[in-house]
Short mmCIF file of C-alpha atoms in Angstrom, two decimals:
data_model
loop_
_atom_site.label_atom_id
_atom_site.label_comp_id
_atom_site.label_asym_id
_atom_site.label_seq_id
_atom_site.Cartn_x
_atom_site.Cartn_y
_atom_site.Cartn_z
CA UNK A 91 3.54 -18.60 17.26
CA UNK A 92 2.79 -16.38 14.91
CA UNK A 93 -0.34 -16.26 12.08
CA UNK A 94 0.59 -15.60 8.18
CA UNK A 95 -3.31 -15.65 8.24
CA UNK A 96 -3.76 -13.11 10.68
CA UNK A 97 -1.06 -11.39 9.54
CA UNK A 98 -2.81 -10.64 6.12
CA UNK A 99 -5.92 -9.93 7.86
CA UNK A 100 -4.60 -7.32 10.19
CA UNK A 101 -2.37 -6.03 7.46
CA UNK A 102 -5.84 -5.68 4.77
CA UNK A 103 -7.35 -3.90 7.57
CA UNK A 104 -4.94 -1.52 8.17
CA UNK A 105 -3.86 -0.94 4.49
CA UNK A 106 -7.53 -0.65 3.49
CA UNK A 107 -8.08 1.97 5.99
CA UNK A 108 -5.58 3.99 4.92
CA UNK A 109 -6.62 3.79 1.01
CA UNK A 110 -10.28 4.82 2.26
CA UNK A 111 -8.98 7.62 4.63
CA UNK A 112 -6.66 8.78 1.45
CA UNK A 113 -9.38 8.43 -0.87
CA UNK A 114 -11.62 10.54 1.13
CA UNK A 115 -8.80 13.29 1.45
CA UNK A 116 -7.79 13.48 -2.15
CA UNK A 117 -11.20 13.90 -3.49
CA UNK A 118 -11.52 17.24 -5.43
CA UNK A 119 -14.04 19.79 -4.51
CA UNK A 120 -14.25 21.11 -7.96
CA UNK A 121 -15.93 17.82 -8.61
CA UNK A 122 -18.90 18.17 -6.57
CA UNK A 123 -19.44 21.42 -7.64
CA UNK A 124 -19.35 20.26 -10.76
CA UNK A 125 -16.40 23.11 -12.22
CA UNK A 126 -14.13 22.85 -14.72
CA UNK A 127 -10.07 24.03 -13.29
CA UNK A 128 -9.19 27.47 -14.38
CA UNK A 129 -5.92 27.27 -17.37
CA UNK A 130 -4.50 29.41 -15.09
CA UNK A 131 -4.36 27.83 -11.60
CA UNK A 132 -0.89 27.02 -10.00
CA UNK A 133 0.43 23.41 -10.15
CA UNK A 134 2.50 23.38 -7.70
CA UNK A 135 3.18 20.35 -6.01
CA UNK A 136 1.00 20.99 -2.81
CA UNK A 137 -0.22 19.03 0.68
CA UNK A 138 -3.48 18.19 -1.63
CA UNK A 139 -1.61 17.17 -4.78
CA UNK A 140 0.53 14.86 -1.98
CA UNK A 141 -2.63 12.99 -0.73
CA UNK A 142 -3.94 12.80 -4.56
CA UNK A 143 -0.51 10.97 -5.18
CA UNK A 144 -0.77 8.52 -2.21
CA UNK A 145 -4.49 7.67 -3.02
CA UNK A 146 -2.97 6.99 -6.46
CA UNK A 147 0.21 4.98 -5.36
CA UNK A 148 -2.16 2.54 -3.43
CA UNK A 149 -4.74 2.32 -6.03
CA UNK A 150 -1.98 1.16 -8.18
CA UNK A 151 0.45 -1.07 -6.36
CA UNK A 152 -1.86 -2.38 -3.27
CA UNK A 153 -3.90 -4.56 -5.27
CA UNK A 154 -1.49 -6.76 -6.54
CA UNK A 155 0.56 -7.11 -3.47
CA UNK A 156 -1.92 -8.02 -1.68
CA UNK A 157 -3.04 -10.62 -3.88
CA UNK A 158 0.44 -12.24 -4.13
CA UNK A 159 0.25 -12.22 -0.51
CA UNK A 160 -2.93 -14.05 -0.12
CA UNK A 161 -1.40 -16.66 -2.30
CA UNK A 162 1.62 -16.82 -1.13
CA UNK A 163 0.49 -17.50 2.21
CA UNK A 164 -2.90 -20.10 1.13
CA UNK A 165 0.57 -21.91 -0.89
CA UNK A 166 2.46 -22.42 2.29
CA UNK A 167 0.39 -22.81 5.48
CA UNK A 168 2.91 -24.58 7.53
CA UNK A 169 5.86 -21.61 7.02
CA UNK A 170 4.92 -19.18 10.36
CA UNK A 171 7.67 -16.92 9.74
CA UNK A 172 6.02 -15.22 6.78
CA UNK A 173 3.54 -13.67 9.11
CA UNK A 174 6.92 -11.54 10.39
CA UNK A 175 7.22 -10.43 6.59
CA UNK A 176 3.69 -10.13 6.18
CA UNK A 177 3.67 -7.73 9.30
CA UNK A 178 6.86 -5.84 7.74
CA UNK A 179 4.87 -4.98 4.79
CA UNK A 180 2.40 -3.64 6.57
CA UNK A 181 4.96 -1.47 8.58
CA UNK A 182 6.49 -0.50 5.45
CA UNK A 183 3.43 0.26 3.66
CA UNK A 184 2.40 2.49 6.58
CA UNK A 185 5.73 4.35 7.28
CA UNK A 186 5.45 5.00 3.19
CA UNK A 187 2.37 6.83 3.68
CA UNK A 188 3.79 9.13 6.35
CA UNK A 189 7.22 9.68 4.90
CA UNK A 190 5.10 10.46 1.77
CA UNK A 191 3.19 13.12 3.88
CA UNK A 192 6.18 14.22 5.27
CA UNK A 193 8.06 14.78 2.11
CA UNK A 194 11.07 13.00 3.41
CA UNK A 195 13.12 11.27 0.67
CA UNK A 196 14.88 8.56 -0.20
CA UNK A 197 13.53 7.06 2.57
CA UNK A 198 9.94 6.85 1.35
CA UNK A 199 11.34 5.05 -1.67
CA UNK A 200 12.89 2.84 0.56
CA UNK A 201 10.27 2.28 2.50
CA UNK A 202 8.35 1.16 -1.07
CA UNK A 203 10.97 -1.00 -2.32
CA UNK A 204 10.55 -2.91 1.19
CA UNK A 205 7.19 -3.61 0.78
CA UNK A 206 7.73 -4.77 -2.68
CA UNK A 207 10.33 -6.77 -1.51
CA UNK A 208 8.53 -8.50 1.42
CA UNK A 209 5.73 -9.17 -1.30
CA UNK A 210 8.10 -10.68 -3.86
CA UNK A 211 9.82 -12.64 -0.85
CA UNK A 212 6.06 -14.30 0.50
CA UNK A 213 5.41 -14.94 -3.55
CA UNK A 214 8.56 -16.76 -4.12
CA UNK A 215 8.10 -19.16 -0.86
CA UNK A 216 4.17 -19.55 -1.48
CA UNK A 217 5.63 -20.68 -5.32
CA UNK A 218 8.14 -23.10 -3.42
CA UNK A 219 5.68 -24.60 -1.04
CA UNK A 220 2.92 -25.32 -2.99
CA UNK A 221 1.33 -28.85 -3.16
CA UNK A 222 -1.52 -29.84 -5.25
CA UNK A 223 -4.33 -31.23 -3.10
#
């Protein structure tokens, strides 16, 4: 039988490793040498401006998702199939990051419209099953 818990567990483990691992990649040099960008340096849309945009993405949408998760699943203990969706998140979540990497669209909006559907779909039942003490 499966575990929403452990689901979530595995899934903040894997997701959090990949935010650190991004956040480690996308850090700017010019930073710690404490230099201010030339006007005239190119913009272009390059393998470091990609991992400064995933580092970004999951700053910005992880948080939350992960925190309707948590609630979702606390709200209905008894449902086991949400670890399945739980797990699909994660997949989706991961296979964003890659497809991201890759440069491959529409699938890595796809692939991000999953995850926020899995989250919205564990929200909606943790909202359904809850029961006050």
């Amino acid at each position: 039988m499966a575990d929403a818990k452990l689901a979530a567990s595995i899934t903040t483990l894997v997701i959090g490793l990949i935010h650190f691992v991004f956040a480690i990649l996308a850090a700017d040099p010019q930073n710690f040498e404490m230099k201010k960008a030339l006007p005239y340096e190119s913009a272009e849309f390059d393998t470091a401006m990609v991992k400064k945009r995933i580092y970004a993405n999951q700053a910005e949408s992880i948080p939350i998702q992960m925190l309707a998760i948590f609630w979702g699943i606390l709200n209905a203990p008894d449902v086991t199939w949400l670890a399945y969706l739980v797990y699909a998140y994660c997949g989706f979540r991961v296979f964003f990051v890659v497809l991201y990497l890759l440069k491959v669209q529409p699938f890595r909006s796809l692939c991000f419209a999953g995850s926020w559907l899995m989250t919205i779909i564990i929200a909606v039942t943790g909202c359904t099953q809850f029961k006050a003490f």
